[in-house]
PDB file of C-alpha atoms in Angstrom:
ATOM      1  CA  MET A   1     -31.036-102.750 120.979  1.00 50.00           C
ATOM      2  CA  ASN A   2     -34.294-101.007 121.165  1.00 48.00           C
ATOM      3  CA  LEU A   3     -33.884 -97.263 120.304  1.00 47.00           C
ATOM      4  CA  THR A   4     -36.993 -96.386 122.161  1.00 50.00           C
ATOM      5  CA  THR A   5     -35.453 -97.724 125.355  1.00 51.00           C
ATOM      6  CA  ALA A   6     -32.284 -95.696 124.797  1.00 56.00           C
ATOM      7  CA  PRO A   7     -33.458 -92.202 123.910  1.00 60.00           C
ATOM      8  CA  TRP A   8     -30.061 -90.693 124.191  1.00 57.00           C
ATOM      9  CA  LEU A   9     -28.785 -92.973 121.474  1.00 59.00           C
ATOM     10  CA  TYR A  10     -31.708 -92.019 119.226  1.00 59.00           C
ATOM     11  CA  ASN A  11     -30.992 -88.357 119.659  1.00 61.00           C
ATOM     12  CA  CYS A  12     -27.335 -88.814 118.709  1.00 57.00           C
ATOM     13  CA  ILE A  13     -28.261 -90.577 115.487  1.00 63.00           C
ATOM     14  CA  VAL A  14     -30.681 -87.778 114.544  1.00 58.00           C
ATOM     15  CA  LEU A  15     -28.045 -85.096 115.159  1.00 60.00           C
ATOM     16  CA  ILE A  16     -25.418 -86.945 113.107  1.00 61.00           C
ATOM     17  CA  TYR A  17     -27.860 -87.334 110.172  1.00 56.00           C
ATOM     18  CA  ALA A  18     -28.816 -83.683 110.289  1.00 57.00           C
ATOM     19  CA  ALA A  19     -25.167 -82.607 110.263  1.00 53.00           C
ATOM     20  CA  LEU A  20     -24.466 -84.740 107.216  1.00 54.00           C
ATOM     21  CA  CYS A  21     -27.462 -83.244 105.328  1.00 53.00           C
ATOM     22  CA  ILE A  22     -26.389 -79.706 106.176  1.00 53.00           C
ATOM     23  CA  GLY A  23     -22.817 -80.328 105.002  1.00 50.00           C
ATOM     24  CA  CYS A  24     -23.966 -81.791 101.741  1.00 47.00           C
ATOM     25  CA  SER A  25     -26.203 -78.852 101.032  1.00 49.00           C
ATOM     26  CA  ALA A  26     -23.374 -76.350 101.811  1.00 46.00           C
ATOM     27  CA  THR A  27     -20.867 -77.961  99.481  1.00 47.00           C
ATOM     28  CA  ARG A  28     -23.283 -78.614  96.620  1.00 51.00           C
ATOM     29  CA  PRO A  29     -22.389 -76.309  93.720  1.00 49.00           C
ATOM     30  CA  ALA A  30     -24.981 -73.839  92.639  1.00 51.00           C
ATOM     31  CA  PRO A  31     -26.770 -74.799  89.466  1.00 53.00           C
ATOM     32  CA  ILE A  32     -25.246 -73.287  86.311  1.00 50.00           C
ATOM     33  CA  LYS A  33     -27.624 -71.133  84.440  1.00 52.00           C
ATOM     34  CA  ASP A  34     -27.765 -71.498  80.688  1.00 52.00           C
ATOM     35  CA  GLN A  35     -26.338 -68.173  79.446  1.00 52.00           C
ATOM     36  CA  SER A  36     -25.889 -69.224  75.847  1.00 49.00           C
ATOM     37  CA  SER A  37     -29.032 -67.384  74.927  1.00 48.00           C
ATOM     38  CA  GLN A  38     -27.556 -64.141  76.226  1.00 50.00           C
ATOM     39  CA  ILE A  39     -24.253 -64.330  74.314  1.00 45.00           C
ATOM     40  CA  ASN A  40     -23.945 -61.877  71.410  1.00 49.00           C
ATOM     41  CA  LYS A  41     -27.393 -60.537  72.130  1.00 50.00           C
ATOM     42  CA  SER A  42     -26.335 -56.969  72.893  1.00 51.00           C
ATOM     43  CA  PRO A  43     -28.931 -54.463  71.744  1.00 51.00           C
ATOM     44  CA  VAL A  44     -28.523 -53.250  68.149  1.00 51.00           C
ATOM     45  CA  VAL A  45     -27.689 -49.563  67.950  1.00 47.00           C
ATOM     46  CA  VAL A  46     -29.463 -47.885  65.019  1.00 48.00           C
ATOM     47  CA  VAL A  47     -27.652 -44.800  63.711  1.00 45.00           C
ATOM     48  CA  PRO A  48     -30.198 -42.356  62.334  1.00 49.00           C
ATOM     49  CA  GLN A  49     -29.428 -41.041  58.835  1.00 54.00           C
ATOM     50  CA  SER A  50     -29.207 -37.306  58.351  1.00 50.00           C
ATOM     51  CA  THR A  51     -32.105 -35.817  56.436  1.00 52.00           C
ATOM     52  CA  GLU A  52     -30.062 -32.748  55.431  1.00 55.00           C
ATOM     53  CA  ALA A  53     -29.532 -32.524  51.642  1.00 55.00           C
ATOM     54  CA  LYS A  54     -25.928 -32.956  50.601  1.00 60.00           C
ATOM     55  CA  PRO A  55     -24.469 -30.500  48.054  1.00 61.00           C
ATOM     56  CA  PRO A  56     -23.712 -31.975  44.626  1.00 62.00           C
ATOM     57  CA  PRO A  57     -20.112 -33.035  44.106  1.00 61.00           C
ATOM     58  CA  LYS A  58     -17.864 -30.382  42.639  1.00 62.00           C
ATOM     59  CA  THR A  59     -16.629 -30.880  39.145  1.00 59.00           C
ATOM     60  CA  ASN A  60     -13.708 -29.335  37.358  1.00 60.00           C
ATOM     61  CA  SER A  61     -15.648 -28.778  34.183  1.00 59.00           C
ATOM     62  CA  LYS A  62     -15.525 -25.189  32.910  1.00 64.00           C
ATOM     63  CA  PRO A  63     -18.245 -23.498  30.852  1.00 61.00           C
ATOM     64  CA  PRO A  64     -17.415 -23.139  27.170  1.00 60.00           C
ATOM     65  CA  PRO A  65     -15.864 -19.789  26.310  1.00 59.00           C
ATOM     66  CA  ALA A  66     -18.254 -17.186  24.998  1.00 57.00           C
ATOM     67  CA  VAL A  67     -18.096 -16.660  21.338  1.00 54.00           C
ATOM     68  CA  GLU A  68     -17.821 -13.109  20.395  1.00 54.00           C
ATOM     69  CA  ASN A  69     -19.974 -11.945  17.562  1.00 55.00           C
ATOM     70  CA  LYS A  70     -17.479  -9.994  15.489  1.00 52.00           C
ATOM     71  CA  LYS A  71     -18.453  -8.094  12.386  1.00 52.00           C
ATOM     72  CA  ALA A  72     -16.457  -8.789   9.308  1.00 53.00           C
ATOM     73  CA  ALA A  73     -13.982  -6.031   8.602  1.00 49.00           C
ATOM     74  CA  PRO A  74     -14.223  -4.373   5.193  1.00 50.00           C
ATOM     75  CA  ASP A  75     -11.806  -5.521   2.531  1.00 52.00           C
ATOM     76  CA  PRO A  76      -8.615  -3.465   2.680  1.00 51.00           C
ATOM     77  CA  ALA A  77      -8.270  -0.956  -0.113  1.00 51.00           C
ATOM     78  CA  PRO A  78      -5.782  -1.967  -2.788  1.00 57.00           C
ATOM     79  CA  PRO A  79      -2.678   0.205  -3.022  1.00 62.00           C
ATOM     80  CA  ALA A  80      -2.993   3.273  -5.237  1.00 74.00           C
ATOM     81  CA  ASP A  81      -2.058   2.683  -8.848  1.00 81.00           C
ATOM     82  CA  PRO A  82       0.675   5.222  -9.757  1.00 84.00           C
ATOM     83  CA  SER A  83      -0.288   4.913 -13.428  1.00 89.00           C
ATOM     84  CA  PHE A  84      -3.829   6.144 -12.769  1.00 94.00           C
ATOM     85  CA  ARG A  85      -4.256   9.618 -11.275  1.00 96.00           C
ATOM     86  CA  ILE A  86      -7.419  11.681 -10.916  1.00 97.00           C
ATOM     87  CA  GLY A  87      -8.491  15.274 -10.335  1.00 97.00           C
ATOM     88  CA  LYS A  88     -11.134  16.491  -7.888  1.00 97.00           C
ATOM     89  CA  PRO A  89     -14.794  16.109  -8.902  1.00 98.00           C
ATOM     90  CA  SER A  90     -15.814  19.255  -6.984  1.00 98.00           C
ATOM     91  CA  ASN A  91     -14.297  22.370  -5.450  1.00 96.00           C
ATOM     92  CA  GLY A  92     -16.732  22.195  -2.515  1.00 97.00           C
ATOM     93  CA  PRO A  93     -15.804  21.217   1.069  1.00 97.00           C
ATOM     94  CA  ILE A  94     -15.563  17.535   2.026  1.00 97.00           C
ATOM     95  CA  LEU A  95     -18.485  16.544   4.264  1.00 97.00           C
ATOM     96  CA  GLU A  96     -17.626  12.878   4.796  1.00 96.00           C
ATOM     97  CA  VAL A  97     -14.699  10.702   3.806  1.00 97.00           C
ATOM     98  CA  PHE A  98     -14.557   7.091   2.640  1.00 97.00           C
ATOM     99  CA  ASN A  99     -14.805   4.425   5.366  1.00 95.00           C
ATOM    100  CA  GLY A 100     -15.745   1.324   3.383  1.00 92.00           C
ATOM    101  CA  THR A 101     -18.871   0.518   5.406  1.00 93.00           C
ATOM    102  CA  THR A 102     -21.387   3.327   5.908  1.00 94.00           C
ATOM    103  CA  ASN A 103     -19.816   5.487   3.209  1.00 95.00           C
ATOM    104  CA  LYS A 104     -18.204   3.938   0.170  1.00 95.00           C
ATOM    105  CA  GLY A 105     -17.215   7.243  -1.339  1.00 97.00           C
ATOM    106  CA  VAL A 106     -16.559  10.913  -0.573  1.00 97.00           C
ATOM    107  CA  GLU A 107     -19.283  13.491   0.106  1.00 98.00           C
ATOM    108  CA  TYR A 108     -18.751  17.072  -1.186  1.00 98.00           C
ATOM    109  CA  GLY A 109     -20.884  20.006  -0.083  1.00 97.00           C
ATOM    110  CA  GLY A 110     -21.998  22.975  -2.184  1.00 97.00           C
ATOM    111  CA  LYS A 111     -25.042  24.676  -3.582  1.00 97.00           C
ATOM    112  CA  ILE A 112     -27.520  23.839  -6.293  1.00 97.00           C
ATOM    113  CA  GLY A 113     -25.914  24.147  -9.742  1.00 97.00           C
ATOM    114  CA  ASP A 114     -22.263  23.919  -8.652  1.00 98.00           C
ATOM    115  CA  PRO A 115     -20.209  22.137 -11.341  1.00 98.00           C
ATOM    116  CA  VAL A 116     -19.541  18.396 -11.131  1.00 98.00           C
ATOM    117  CA  LEU A 117     -16.300  17.566 -12.986  1.00 98.00           C
ATOM    118  CA  ALA A 118     -15.003  14.360 -14.567  1.00 98.00           C
ATOM    119  CA  VAL A 119     -11.932  13.172 -12.621  1.00 98.00           C
ATOM    120  CA  ALA A 120     -10.241  11.599 -15.667  1.00 98.00           C
ATOM    121  CA  ASP A 121     -10.704  10.940 -19.370  1.00 98.00           C
ATOM    122  CA  GLY A 122     -13.290   8.330 -20.254  1.00 98.00           C
ATOM    123  CA  SER A 123     -16.685   7.541 -21.698  1.00 98.00           C
ATOM    124  CA  ILE A 124     -20.173   7.766 -20.218  1.00 98.00           C
ATOM    125  CA  ILE A 125     -21.666   4.324 -19.551  1.00 98.00           C
ATOM    126  CA  PHE A 126     -24.696   5.513 -17.533  1.00 98.00           C
ATOM    127  CA  SER A 127     -26.639   8.773 -17.228  1.00 98.00           C
ATOM    128  CA  GLY A 128     -30.052   8.662 -15.554  1.00 97.00           C
ATOM    129  CA  ASN A 129     -31.970   8.237 -12.322  1.00 95.00           C
ATOM    130  CA  SER A 130     -33.125   4.608 -12.376  1.00 93.00           C
ATOM    131  CA  LEU A 131     -30.741   3.449  -9.635  1.00 90.00           C
ATOM    132  CA  ARG A 132     -32.505   3.851  -6.313  1.00 88.00           C
ATOM    133  CA  SER A 133     -30.982   6.151  -3.634  1.00 91.00           C
ATOM    134  CA  TYR A 134     -28.478   7.700  -6.073  1.00 96.00           C
ATOM    135  CA  GLY A 135     -30.823  10.243  -7.639  1.00 96.00           C
ATOM    136  CA  ASN A 136     -29.549  11.712 -10.926  1.00 98.00           C
ATOM    137  CA  LEU A 137     -26.418   9.677 -11.577  1.00 98.00           C
ATOM    138  CA  VAL A 138     -23.504   9.700 -14.016  1.00 98.00           C
ATOM    139  CA  ILE A 139     -21.014   6.825 -14.351  1.00 98.00           C
ATOM    140  CA  VAL A 140     -17.776   7.212 -16.289  1.00 98.00           C
ATOM    141  CA  LYS A 141     -15.607   4.330 -17.466  1.00 98.00           C
ATOM    142  CA  HIS A 142     -11.931   5.326 -17.553  1.00 98.00           C
ATOM    143  CA  ASN A 143     -10.294   2.022 -18.529  1.00 97.00           C
ATOM    144  CA  ASN A 144     -10.790  -1.704 -17.992  1.00 95.00           C
ATOM    145  CA  SER A 145     -10.141  -1.352 -14.242  1.00 96.00           C
ATOM    146  CA  TYR A 146     -11.535   1.997 -13.085  1.00 98.00           C
ATOM    147  CA  ILE A 147     -14.900   3.724 -13.156  1.00 98.00           C
ATOM    148  CA  SER A 148     -16.118   6.847 -11.320  1.00 98.00           C
ATOM    149  CA  VAL A 149     -19.599   7.582  -9.931  1.00 98.00           C
ATOM    150  CA  TYR A 150     -21.311  11.012  -9.488  1.00 98.00           C
ATOM    151  CA  ALA A 151     -24.647  10.976  -7.628  1.00 98.00           C
ATOM    152  CA  HIS A 152     -27.486  13.299  -6.413  1.00 98.00           C
ATOM    153  CA  ASN A 153     -27.081  15.720  -9.333  1.00 98.00           C
ATOM    154  CA  SER A 154     -29.699  18.330 -10.050  1.00 98.00           C
ATOM    155  CA  LYS A 155     -29.012  17.960 -13.780  1.00 97.00           C
ATOM    156  CA  ASN A 156     -26.948  15.572 -15.904  1.00 98.00           C
ATOM    157  CA  LEU A 157     -25.186  17.263 -18.828  1.00 98.00           C
ATOM    158  CA  VAL A 158     -23.990  14.132 -20.669  1.00 98.00           C
ATOM    159  CA  LYS A 159     -25.559  11.050 -22.188  1.00 97.00           C
ATOM    160  CA  GLU A 160     -24.480   7.443 -22.535  1.00 97.00           C
ATOM    161  CA  GLY A 161     -21.725   6.943 -25.131  1.00 97.00           C
ATOM    162  CA  ASP A 162     -20.285  10.451 -24.806  1.00 98.00           C
ATOM    163  CA  VAL A 163     -16.490  10.678 -24.645  1.00 98.00           C
ATOM    164  CA  ILE A 164     -15.351  13.162 -22.020  1.00 98.00           C
ATOM    165  CA  LYS A 165     -12.116  14.746 -20.843  1.00 98.00           C
ATOM    166  CA  ARG A 166     -10.667  15.230 -17.396  1.00 98.00           C
ATOM    167  CA  GLY A 167     -12.031  18.389 -15.744  1.00 98.00           C
ATOM    168  CA  GLN A 168     -15.069  18.546 -18.078  1.00 98.00           C
ATOM    169  CA  LYS A 169     -18.363  19.626 -16.467  1.00 98.00           C
ATOM    170  CA  ILE A 170     -20.639  16.583 -16.735  1.00 98.00           C
ATOM    171  CA  ALA A 171     -23.400  17.512 -14.229  1.00 98.00           C
ATOM    172  CA  GLU A 172     -24.610  20.118 -11.753  1.00 98.00           C
ATOM    173  CA  MET A 173     -24.714  19.504  -7.997  1.00 98.00           C
ATOM    174  CA  GLY A 174     -28.136  18.898  -6.425  1.00 97.00           C
ATOM    175  CA  ASN A 175     -30.088  17.046  -3.753  1.00 97.00           C
ATOM    176  CA  SER A 176     -31.960  14.361  -5.705  1.00 96.00           C
ATOM    177  CA  GLU A 177     -32.829  11.476  -3.331  1.00 94.00           C
ATOM    178  CA  THR A 178     -30.870  12.958  -0.425  1.00 95.00           C
ATOM    179  CA  ASP A 179     -31.523  15.319   2.479  1.00 93.00           C
ATOM    180  CA  ARG A 180     -29.152  18.118   1.442  1.00 96.00           C
ATOM    181  CA  VAL A 181     -27.266  19.537  -1.552  1.00 97.00           C
ATOM    182  CA  LYS A 182     -24.139  17.439  -2.093  1.00 97.00           C
ATOM    183  CA  LEU A 183     -22.146  15.329  -4.508  1.00 98.00           C
ATOM    184  CA  HIS A 184     -21.590  11.680  -3.665  1.00 98.00           C
ATOM    185  CA  PHE A 185     -18.422  10.579  -5.500  1.00 98.00           C
ATOM    186  CA  GLU A 186     -17.101   7.035  -5.780  1.00 98.00           C
ATOM    187  CA  LEU A 187     -14.016   5.549  -7.388  1.00 98.00           C
ATOM    188  CA  ARG A 188     -14.273   1.844  -8.194  1.00 97.00           C
ATOM    189  CA  ARG A 189     -11.584  -0.631  -9.126  1.00 96.00           C
ATOM    190  CA  GLU A 190     -12.734  -3.954 -10.615  1.00 94.00           C
ATOM    191  CA  SER A 191     -16.284  -2.839  -9.634  1.00 92.00           C
ATOM    192  CA  LYS A 192     -15.365  -2.548  -5.916  1.00 96.00           C
ATOM    193  CA  PRO A 193     -15.473   0.853  -4.129  1.00 97.00           C
ATOM    194  CA  ILE A 194     -12.021   1.987  -3.021  1.00 96.00           C
ATOM    195  CA  ASP A 195     -10.664   4.920  -1.051  1.00 96.00           C
ATOM    196  CA  PRO A 196      -9.870   7.579  -3.690  1.00 96.00           C
ATOM    197  CA  SER A 197      -7.673   9.685  -1.397  1.00 93.00           C
ATOM    198  CA  GLY A 198      -4.474   8.028  -2.618  1.00 93.00           C
ATOM    199  CA  TYR A 199      -5.310   8.679  -6.267  1.00 96.00           C
ATOM    200  CA  PHE A 200      -5.828  12.458  -6.230  1.00 95.00           C
ATOM    201  CA  ASP A 201      -3.149  14.648  -7.719  1.00 90.00           C
ATOM    202  CA  SER A 202      -1.687  16.928  -5.102  1.00 69.00           C
TER     203      SER A 202
END
């Protein structure tokens, strides 16, 4: 059959073909986009670091305890020997007592020429002024343990080797190598100055 001679038939064929093409295009699935490149590609979040200085960590360490600088205490005076008793070297007033540090004896006041008396029997082992800061000085040895010292005299009345008795005048009070008239008296045991207060007869 010639389609040109039957136009109605030609038109039907064209409409059927067009309908088929439209249906195919409507049911054709949309192309799938490749999304693999977008998986796990979320933007990286950068957390800025704080520029503020952090305090140093606390420690439990404690500073070493301060060391106190203590002065050595003077040696305690030995107990008074009841077998050795002494008299007073002067009748003047006491100006300063024994303390073992700044004063290792007893200071007696008075006036120039007042008598200085031996406190016990003994012998003179020194009489002179060659020991610095003592002025005119007399030293009496009483036994193998005890000696007595009499300093700042205006005049010594004994010489080395003399044997003297308790209460004997051995010097006169003065101010040699000191700032005032006084007698500096010391009692020594085994060459160490001791507090004589426990040795005086009452």
